[in-house]
Coordinates of C-alpha atoms in Angstrom, one line a residue:
M1 CA 18.6 10.4 -19.7
M2 CA 16.0 11.1 -22.1
R3 CA 16.0 8.1 -23.6
L4 CA 14.3 6.2 -20.0
K5 CA 11.9 8.9 -20.3
K6 CA 11.2 8.5 -24.0
W7 CA 11.0 4.8 -23.2
L8 CA 8.4 5.1 -20.3
F9 CA 6.4 8.0 -21.3
A10 CA 5.7 6.4 -24.3
E11 CA 3.0 3.9 -25.9
P12 CA 5.6 0.7 -25.4
R13 CA 6.5 -0.8 -29.5
T14 CA 5.1 -4.1 -28.9
Q15 CA 4.1 -6.8 -31.7
G16 CA 0.2 -7.4 -31.5
G17 CA -1.1 -10.6 -29.5
E18 CA 2.7 -10.6 -27.8
I19 CA 2.3 -11.3 -24.0
F20 CA 4.3 -10.5 -21.2
A21 CA 4.3 -11.6 -17.5
A22 CA 5.5 -9.7 -14.0
L23 CA 6.4 -11.9 -10.9
D24 CA 6.2 -9.9 -7.9
I25 CA 8.2 -11.9 -4.6
G26 CA 7.3 -10.1 -1.8
S27 CA 7.5 -11.4 2.0
S28 CA 3.8 -11.3 1.9
K29 CA 2.3 -12.0 -1.1
I30 CA 3.7 -13.2 -4.7
A31 CA 1.7 -11.6 -7.9
C32 CA 1.5 -12.6 -11.3
L33 CA 0.4 -9.9 -14.1
I34 CA 0.0 -10.8 -17.7
A35 CA -1.0 -8.2 -20.0
R36 CA -1.0 -8.7 -23.8
S37 CA -0.6 -6.2 -26.9
E38 CA -3.1 -5.5 -28.7
N39 CA -3.0 -4.5 -32.4
E40 CA -4.2 -0.7 -31.6
G41 CA -3.7 0.8 -28.0
P42 CA -1.6 -0.3 -24.8
P43 CA -1.6 -3.8 -24.1
R44 CA -4.0 -4.9 -21.6
V45 CA -4.2 -6.9 -18.3
V46 CA -5.1 -10.6 -18.9
G47 CA -4.4 -12.4 -15.9
I48 CA -3.4 -11.8 -12.5
G49 CA -2.7 -14.3 -9.7
H50 CA -1.5 -13.8 -5.9
Q51 CA -0.9 -15.9 -3.2
L52 CA 0.4 -15.9 0.3
A53 CA 4.1 -16.0 0.4
E54 CA 5.6 -18.8 1.9
G55 CA 9.3 -19.1 2.4
M56 CA 10.1 -15.6 3.0
K57 CA 11.3 -13.7 5.2
Q58 CA 12.5 -10.1 5.4
G59 CA 13.1 -10.2 1.0
T60 CA 15.0 -13.5 1.9
I61 CA 14.3 -17.2 0.8
S62 CA 14.2 -19.5 4.1
N63 CA 12.4 -22.7 2.2
M64 CA 12.8 -23.4 -1.5
E65 CA 10.2 -25.8 -1.2
S66 CA 7.7 -23.6 0.2
L67 CA 8.1 -20.8 -2.1
Q68 CA 8.2 -22.9 -5.2
Y69 CA 4.8 -23.8 -4.5
A70 CA 3.9 -20.3 -3.7
V71 CA 5.1 -19.1 -7.3
G72 CA 3.5 -21.9 -8.8
Q73 CA -0.1 -21.6 -7.3
A74 CA 0.1 -17.8 -8.2
V75 CA 1.4 -17.8 -11.8
V76 CA -1.7 -20.9 -12.4
A77 CA -4.0 -18.6 -11.1
A78 CA -2.7 -15.5 -13.8
E79 CA -2.7 -17.7 -16.9
Q80 CA -5.3 -19.4 -16.1
M81 CA -6.9 -15.9 -16.2
A82 CA -5.3 -15.4 -19.7
G83 CA -6.2 -18.2 -21.2
E84 CA -1.9 -18.5 -22.0
T85 CA 1.0 -20.5 -20.7
L86 CA 3.7 -18.4 -19.7
Q87 CA 7.7 -19.2 -20.6
R88 CA 9.2 -15.9 -19.2
V89 CA 9.0 -13.8 -16.2
T90 CA 10.1 -10.2 -15.3
V91 CA 11.6 -10.6 -11.7
N92 CA 11.9 -7.9 -8.7
I93 CA 15.5 -8.3 -5.8
S94 CA 14.2 -7.0 -2.6
G95 CA 15.4 -4.5 -1.9
A96 CA 17.2 -5.0 1.5
H97 CA 19.8 -7.2 -0.9
L98 CA 20.6 -3.9 -3.0
M99 CA 23.9 -2.5 -3.1
S100 CA 24.5 1.1 -5.3
Q101 CA 27.8 2.1 -6.6
T102 CA 28.7 4.5 -9.2
V103 CA 31.8 4.3 -11.9
D104 CA 33.1 6.7 -14.4
I105 CA 33.9 5.1 -17.6
E106 CA 35.4 7.4 -20.7
L107 CA 35.5 7.0 -23.9
P108 CA 37.7 8.8 -26.9
L109 CA 36.4 10.5 -30.0
N110 CA 39.0 12.1 -31.5
G111 CA 37.0 15.1 -32.7
R112 CA 34.3 13.0 -34.3
E113 CA 30.8 13.0 -33.5
V114 CA 28.7 10.2 -30.4
N115 CA 27.2 7.8 -32.7
D116 CA 24.8 5.2 -31.2
G117 CA 27.6 2.4 -31.6
D118 CA 29.4 5.6 -28.7
L119 CA 26.8 4.9 -26.6
A120 CA 26.1 1.2 -26.6
R121 CA 30.0 0.4 -26.2
I122 CA 29.6 2.4 -22.7
Q123 CA 27.0 0.9 -22.1
A124 CA 28.7 -2.5 -22.9
Q125 CA 31.5 -1.5 -20.7
G126 CA 28.6 -1.4 -17.4
Q127 CA 27.5 -4.2 -18.3
A128 CA 30.2 -6.2 -17.8
M129 CA 31.8 -4.6 -15.1
I130 CA 31.8 -7.0 -12.0
P131 CA 30.9 -4.8 -8.7
E132 CA 32.5 -6.2 -4.9
D133 CA 31.0 -5.4 -1.4
T134 CA 33.1 -4.0 1.3
Q135 CA 34.5 -7.2 1.9
G136 CA 35.7 -8.4 -1.6
R137 CA 33.1 -10.9 -2.7
P138 CA 31.2 -10.4 -5.7
L139 CA 27.8 -9.2 -6.1
E140 CA 25.3 -9.8 -9.2
L141 CA 24.8 -6.8 -11.5
I142 CA 21.4 -5.9 -11.4
H143 CA 21.2 -2.3 -13.4
A144 CA 23.7 -0.4 -15.3
V145 CA 22.3 3.0 -15.6
P146 CA 24.1 5.9 -17.2
V147 CA 22.9 8.9 -14.7
H148 CA 25.6 12.0 -16.2
Y149 CA 27.7 12.7 -19.9
A150 CA 29.8 15.2 -20.2
I151 CA 32.5 16.1 -23.5
D152 CA 35.8 17.0 -22.6
A153 CA 35.0 20.4 -20.3
Q154 CA 30.7 20.2 -21.3
K155 CA 28.8 19.1 -18.3
G156 CA 25.2 18.4 -17.3
I157 CA 24.8 17.0 -21.0
R158 CA 21.7 15.0 -21.3
D159 CA 22.1 13.0 -24.4
P160 CA 25.5 13.4 -26.6
L161 CA 24.3 11.8 -29.4
G162 CA 25.2 13.6 -32.7
M163 CA 27.9 15.9 -30.4
T164 CA 31.3 16.5 -31.0
G165 CA 34.3 16.5 -28.8
S166 CA 37.7 14.5 -27.4
M167 CA 36.7 13.0 -25.0
L168 CA 33.2 11.1 -24.1
N169 CA 33.0 11.0 -20.0
T170 CA 30.0 9.1 -18.1
Q171 CA 29.3 8.3 -14.7
M172 CA 27.1 4.9 -14.5
H173 CA 24.9 3.7 -11.5
L174 CA 25.1 0.5 -11.1
I175 CA 23.0 -1.8 -8.4
S176 CA 23.8 -4.8 -7.6
A177 CA 23.0 -7.7 -5.2
P178 CA 24.7 -10.4 -3.4
F179 CA 24.9 -13.4 -5.1
G180 CA 24.0 -16.4 -3.0
P181 CA 20.5 -14.8 -3.0
V182 CA 20.2 -13.8 -6.7
R183 CA 21.0 -17.2 -7.6
T184 CA 19.1 -18.9 -5.0
L185 CA 16.3 -16.5 -6.4
V186 CA 16.6 -17.8 -10.2
T187 CA 17.0 -21.4 -9.3
A188 CA 13.4 -21.2 -7.6
I189 CA 12.2 -19.8 -9.8
A190 CA 13.5 -22.7 -12.7
R191 CA 12.0 -25.1 -10.8
C192 CA 9.0 -24.1 -11.4
H193 CA 9.7 -24.2 -15.7
L194 CA 9.9 -20.3 -16.0
D195 CA 13.1 -18.4 -17.5
V196 CA 13.7 -15.1 -15.7
E197 CA 13.6 -12.7 -18.5
K198 CA 15.0 -10.0 -16.1
L199 CA 15.8 -8.7 -12.8
V200 CA 14.2 -5.6 -11.6
A201 CA 15.2 -3.7 -8.2
A202 CA 11.7 -3.7 -6.4
P203 CA 12.6 0.2 -5.5
Y204 CA 13.3 0.8 -9.1
A205 CA 9.8 -0.7 -9.9
S206 CA 7.8 0.8 -7.5
G207 CA 9.4 4.4 -8.5
L208 CA 8.4 3.4 -12.6
A209 CA 5.4 2.8 -12.2
C210 CA 4.3 5.7 -9.7
L211 CA 6.2 8.6 -10.7
V212 CA 5.0 11.0 -12.7
E213 CA 7.7 13.0 -15.3
D214 CA 8.0 16.2 -13.3
E215 CA 8.7 13.7 -10.1
M216 CA 11.5 11.9 -12.2
D217 CA 13.0 15.6 -13.4
L218 CA 12.8 17.7 -10.0
G219 CA 14.2 14.6 -7.5
S220 CA 12.5 12.6 -5.6
L221 CA 12.3 10.0 -3.0
V222 CA 10.6 6.6 -3.6
I223 CA 9.6 4.6 -0.2
D224 CA 8.2 1.3 -0.6
M225 CA 7.1 0.2 2.5
G226 CA 5.7 -4.1 2.3
A227 CA 5.8 -6.4 5.2
G228 CA 9.2 -7.6 5.6
T229 CA 11.5 -5.0 4.2
T230 CA 11.4 -1.4 3.3
S231 CA 13.4 -0.1 -0.2
F232 CA 13.5 3.0 -1.2
A233 CA 15.3 4.7 -4.6
V234 CA 15.9 8.4 -5.4
F235 CA 15.3 9.7 -9.0
F236 CA 16.9 12.7 -10.7
D237 CA 16.9 14.0 -13.8
G238 CA 15.0 11.2 -15.3
N239 CA 17.1 8.4 -14.0
I240 CA 17.4 6.5 -10.6
V241 CA 20.6 7.1 -8.6
Y242 CA 20.8 5.6 -5.8
A243 CA 18.7 2.5 -4.8
D244 CA 19.1 1.1 -0.4
G245 CA 16.5 -0.8 1.3
I246 CA 16.1 -2.2 5.0
T247 CA 14.8 -5.2 6.4
L248 CA 12.2 -3.8 8.5
G249 CA 8.1 -3.4 7.2
G250 CA 4.4 -3.5 8.0
A251 CA 5.1 -7.5 9.5
H252 CA 6.9 -5.9 11.8
V253 CA 4.2 -3.9 13.0
T254 CA 2.2 -6.8 13.2
N255 CA 4.6 -8.8 15.3
D256 CA 4.8 -5.6 17.9
I257 CA 1.2 -5.9 18.2
A258 CA 0.9 -9.3 18.7
R259 CA 3.5 -9.2 21.3
G260 CA 2.2 -6.2 23.2
L261 CA -1.0 -7.4 23.5
T262 CA -0.9 -11.3 23.4
T263 CA -2.5 -11.6 20.8
S264 CA -2.5 -14.3 17.3
V265 CA -1.1 -13.0 14.6
S266 CA -3.6 -13.4 12.2
H267 CA -5.5 -11.2 15.4
A268 CA -3.2 -8.3 15.2
E269 CA -3.2 -8.4 11.6
R270 CA -7.4 -7.6 11.8
L271 CA -6.6 -5.2 14.6
K272 CA -4.0 -2.9 12.6
T273 CA -5.8 -2.9 9.6
L274 CA -9.5 -2.1 11.3
Y275 CA -8.4 0.2 14.4
G276 CA -5.1 1.3 13.4
N277 CA -3.1 4.0 13.3
A278 CA 0.2 5.8 12.7
I279 CA -0.8 9.1 14.9
P280 CA -2.9 9.4 18.0
S281 CA -5.8 11.4 18.6
P282 CA -7.5 12.5 21.7
M283 CA -10.6 10.0 21.0
D284 CA -8.0 7.5 21.4
E285 CA -8.7 6.9 25.0
R286 CA -12.8 6.3 24.9
E287 CA -12.8 4.3 22.1
I288 CA -12.3 0.6 23.5
I289 CA -11.6 -2.3 21.2
D290 CA -11.9 -6.3 22.2
V291 CA -8.8 -8.3 21.4
P292 CA -8.4 -12.0 21.5
L293 CA -5.9 -13.5 23.8
V294 CA -3.8 -16.4 22.8
G295 CA -5.3 -19.5 23.1
E296 CA -8.7 -18.3 24.6
E297 CA -11.3 -18.2 21.4
Q298 CA -14.4 -17.5 23.4
P299 CA -15.5 -13.3 23.1
E300 CA -15.9 -13.5 27.3
N301 CA -12.1 -13.9 27.6
A302 CA -11.0 -11.5 25.0
N303 CA -9.1 -8.8 26.5
H304 CA -11.0 -4.9 26.1
I305 CA -8.5 -2.0 25.9
P306 CA -8.1 1.5 24.6
K307 CA -7.4 2.2 21.2
S308 CA -4.7 4.7 22.4
H309 CA -3.1 1.5 23.3
L310 CA -3.2 0.6 20.0
I311 CA -1.7 3.5 18.8
G312 CA 1.4 3.6 21.7
I313 CA 2.3 0.4 20.0
I314 CA 2.2 1.2 16.4
Q315 CA 3.6 4.4 16.0
P316 CA 7.4 4.1 17.6
R317 CA 8.1 1.0 14.7
I318 CA 6.6 3.7 11.8
E319 CA 9.0 6.0 13.7
E320 CA 12.0 3.7 13.2
I321 CA 11.3 2.6 9.8
L322 CA 11.4 6.1 8.7
E323 CA 14.3 6.8 11.0
H324 CA 16.4 4.4 8.8
V325 CA 15.5 5.6 5.8
R326 CA 16.5 9.3 7.0
A327 CA 19.5 8.1 8.4
R328 CA 20.2 5.8 5.2
L329 CA 19.7 8.8 2.9
D330 CA 21.4 11.2 4.9
K331 CA 24.5 9.4 4.8
S332 CA 24.6 8.7 1.5
G333 CA 24.6 12.1 0.2
F334 CA 21.6 12.0 -1.3
A335 CA 18.9 13.7 0.8
D336 CA 19.4 17.4 -0.8
V337 CA 18.9 15.6 -4.4
A338 CA 15.9 13.9 -3.5
G339 CA 14.8 17.2 -3.5
R340 CA 11.6 17.8 -1.3
R341 CA 8.8 15.0 -2.4
V342 CA 8.6 11.9 -1.4
V343 CA 6.0 8.9 -2.5
L344 CA 4.9 6.4 -0.3
T345 CA 3.8 3.0 -1.9
G346 CA 4.0 -0.7 -1.1
G347 CA 0.8 -2.6 1.3
A348 CA 1.9 -1.2 4.7
S349 CA 1.7 2.6 3.5
Q350 CA -2.3 2.3 3.9
L351 CA -1.9 2.4 7.0
P352 CA -4.1 5.4 7.9
G353 CA -1.9 8.6 9.5
I354 CA 1.2 7.1 7.5
R355 CA 1.6 10.3 5.0
E356 CA 1.3 12.7 8.1
L357 CA 3.7 10.9 9.9
A358 CA 6.4 10.8 7.5
Q359 CA 5.4 13.8 6.7
R360 CA 6.7 15.4 10.0
M361 CA 9.7 13.2 10.5
L362 CA 11.3 13.4 6.9
D363 CA 10.8 17.4 6.7
K364 CA 9.1 16.7 2.9
Q365 CA 6.0 16.7 0.6
I366 CA 4.2 13.5 0.7
R367 CA 2.0 11.7 -1.7
L368 CA 1.1 8.3 -1.6
G369 CA 1.8 6.5 -4.9
R370 CA -0.2 4.1 -7.3
P371 CA 0.4 2.4 -10.6
L372 CA 0.2 4.9 -13.3
R373 CA 1.5 2.5 -16.5
V374 CA -1.2 -0.4 -16.2
A375 CA -4.1 0.5 -18.2
R376 CA -7.2 -0.4 -17.5
P377 CA -9.8 -0.9 -20.5
S378 CA -13.8 -1.1 -19.6
S379 CA -13.7 -4.2 -21.7
L380 CA -11.3 -7.5 -22.6
S381 CA -12.5 -9.8 -25.4
S382 CA -10.7 -12.8 -23.4
K383 CA -12.5 -16.0 -21.6
A384 CA -12.8 -13.5 -18.4
G385 CA -15.8 -11.5 -18.5
A386 CA -16.0 -7.8 -17.7
A387 CA -17.0 -9.0 -14.1
S388 CA -13.9 -11.1 -13.4
F389 CA -11.9 -8.0 -14.9
T390 CA -13.2 -5.4 -13.0
G391 CA -11.8 -7.3 -10.0
L392 CA -8.8 -7.2 -11.8
A393 CA -8.4 -3.8 -12.3
E394 CA -9.5 -2.7 -8.6
S395 CA -7.0 -5.4 -7.2
T396 CA -4.3 -3.5 -9.2
S397 CA -5.1 -0.3 -8.6
G398 CA -3.8 -0.3 -5.0
P399 CA 0.0 1.1 -3.8
A400 CA 0.2 -2.7 -2.8
F401 CA 0.8 -3.9 -6.6
A402 CA 3.1 -0.6 -7.4
T403 CA 6.1 -3.3 -7.5
T404 CA 4.0 -6.0 -10.2
A405 CA 3.1 -2.9 -12.1
G406 CA 6.6 -1.6 -12.6
L407 CA 7.8 -5.0 -13.6
L408 CA 5.2 -4.7 -15.9
A409 CA 6.2 -1.7 -17.4
V410 CA 9.8 -3.4 -17.6
A411 CA 8.6 -6.5 -19.1
M412 CA 6.6 -4.6 -22.4
Q413 CA 10.1 -2.1 -22.4
P414 CA 13.1 -4.4 -21.6
E415 CA 15.3 -0.7 -22.2
L416 CA 14.1 0.5 -19.3
A417 CA 16.3 -1.7 -16.6
A418 CA 20.1 -2.5 -18.5
A419 CA 21.1 -5.1 -16.8
H420 CA 24.0 -7.2 -16.8
S421 CA 24.5 -9.9 -19.4
G422 CA 26.1 -12.8 -17.2
N423 CA 29.2 -13.7 -19.0
G424 CA 31.0 -13.1 -15.4
I425 CA 33.9 -11.3 -17.0
G426 CA 34.9 -7.7 -16.4
T427 CA 36.2 -4.6 -14.4
R428 CA 36.2 -5.4 -10.1
V429 CA 34.3 -2.4 -9.3
M430 CA 34.9 -1.8 -5.3
S431 CA 31.9 -0.4 -3.1
G432 CA 32.8 2.4 -0.8
G433 CA 31.5 5.9 -0.1
S434 CA 33.3 8.0 -2.7
A435 CA 31.0 6.6 -5.2
F436 CA 28.3 8.0 -4.0
N437 CA 30.4 11.3 -3.4
R438 CA 30.7 11.7 -6.8
I439 CA 27.7 11.2 -8.1
G440 CA 25.7 13.8 -5.4
A441 CA 28.4 16.4 -5.8
W442 CA 27.8 16.7 -9.3
V443 CA 23.9 16.9 -9.2
K444 CA 24.5 19.1 -6.0
Q445 CA 26.4 21.7 -8.8
N446 CA 23.5 21.1 -11.3
L447 CA 20.9 21.7 -9.4

């Protein structure tokens, strides 16, 4: 557990001139970040490309050809800015596909000290497991994260290295996703002449980018509100202990506005951005906004409504999203583990009033999360001038790029995301609530 924090908060161990790339595939945008390591100092972001997402719906691929085009456009833009050609990328998996499970792994010690080889064997056992869903279908393992060590009767061990005992017990948190969507995503990226170096769960990447060390230690909930999905993860004692997601997001708010006000989706998005709020105010009734009707582009044909009507459409959908998150968290048994700290991130979290609404509904302390792990130097020694880099810094500093920044952190430090070896051979693990209960019970005992 201490190792994850050491890898995350320490300076990346890289060689000068090495290139790292992150590809964030979302429902509304596709973003690519390229970083170059320097001989002195942290790696620097030297290229960025983002494109309107095509071929994606609610975190699932709906059109392979359209997705390939959008990915290609985003990658080419980043390559041209960086002056590099990518071969491999670190890619995210939508939170709507994720499933969390916990397994117990035992390793006999026979009275000797725990060494690096023992920890590597435990990690290998976790990576060799093949999780299954409730219907017995195999899942693709994305992460295998050790969250708790115990030696004999001694529990609550963070790092067992050098300790002596008879039996080393580890509770391994497995994050997996359905085999079909994962393989489809890898195939789509391969058709863009790119190899997938590592797959990372979207809420895990967002947490790595936005959380500070104390939030990881004391317990916190990260909610990444995207366009088509809302994913969330619980961090405790320096590790991710639960991850999940729902197929609701900011795009559903936009569609509600379009239907409710009989306007186009583009106009609905504009109304949400300019006048939207998750919390009503007494002044809303007095403020009148113009709503262009579908098929009626002339300004004189626009509908005139009070702002309160718009807020009355937005608020119920945001409440529904937060209610689903709260219900999933309560069902998992990790509500207490998450503590009273919630970090909201993602593009949809930028809606005014959402922080106050979330605080009221979740009864927790809320803050808006922004990427904290991407170096933004004042100058670049690349072909991109200072003006171009200024725009790059502004583009990557918002909540909408939290997952992208987390992916880049994993690309620079692969140890952050222990993943499946892909050999297809291992122990099958059945999903179920007991997995959550085991780890949840241990965490509560050690709070």
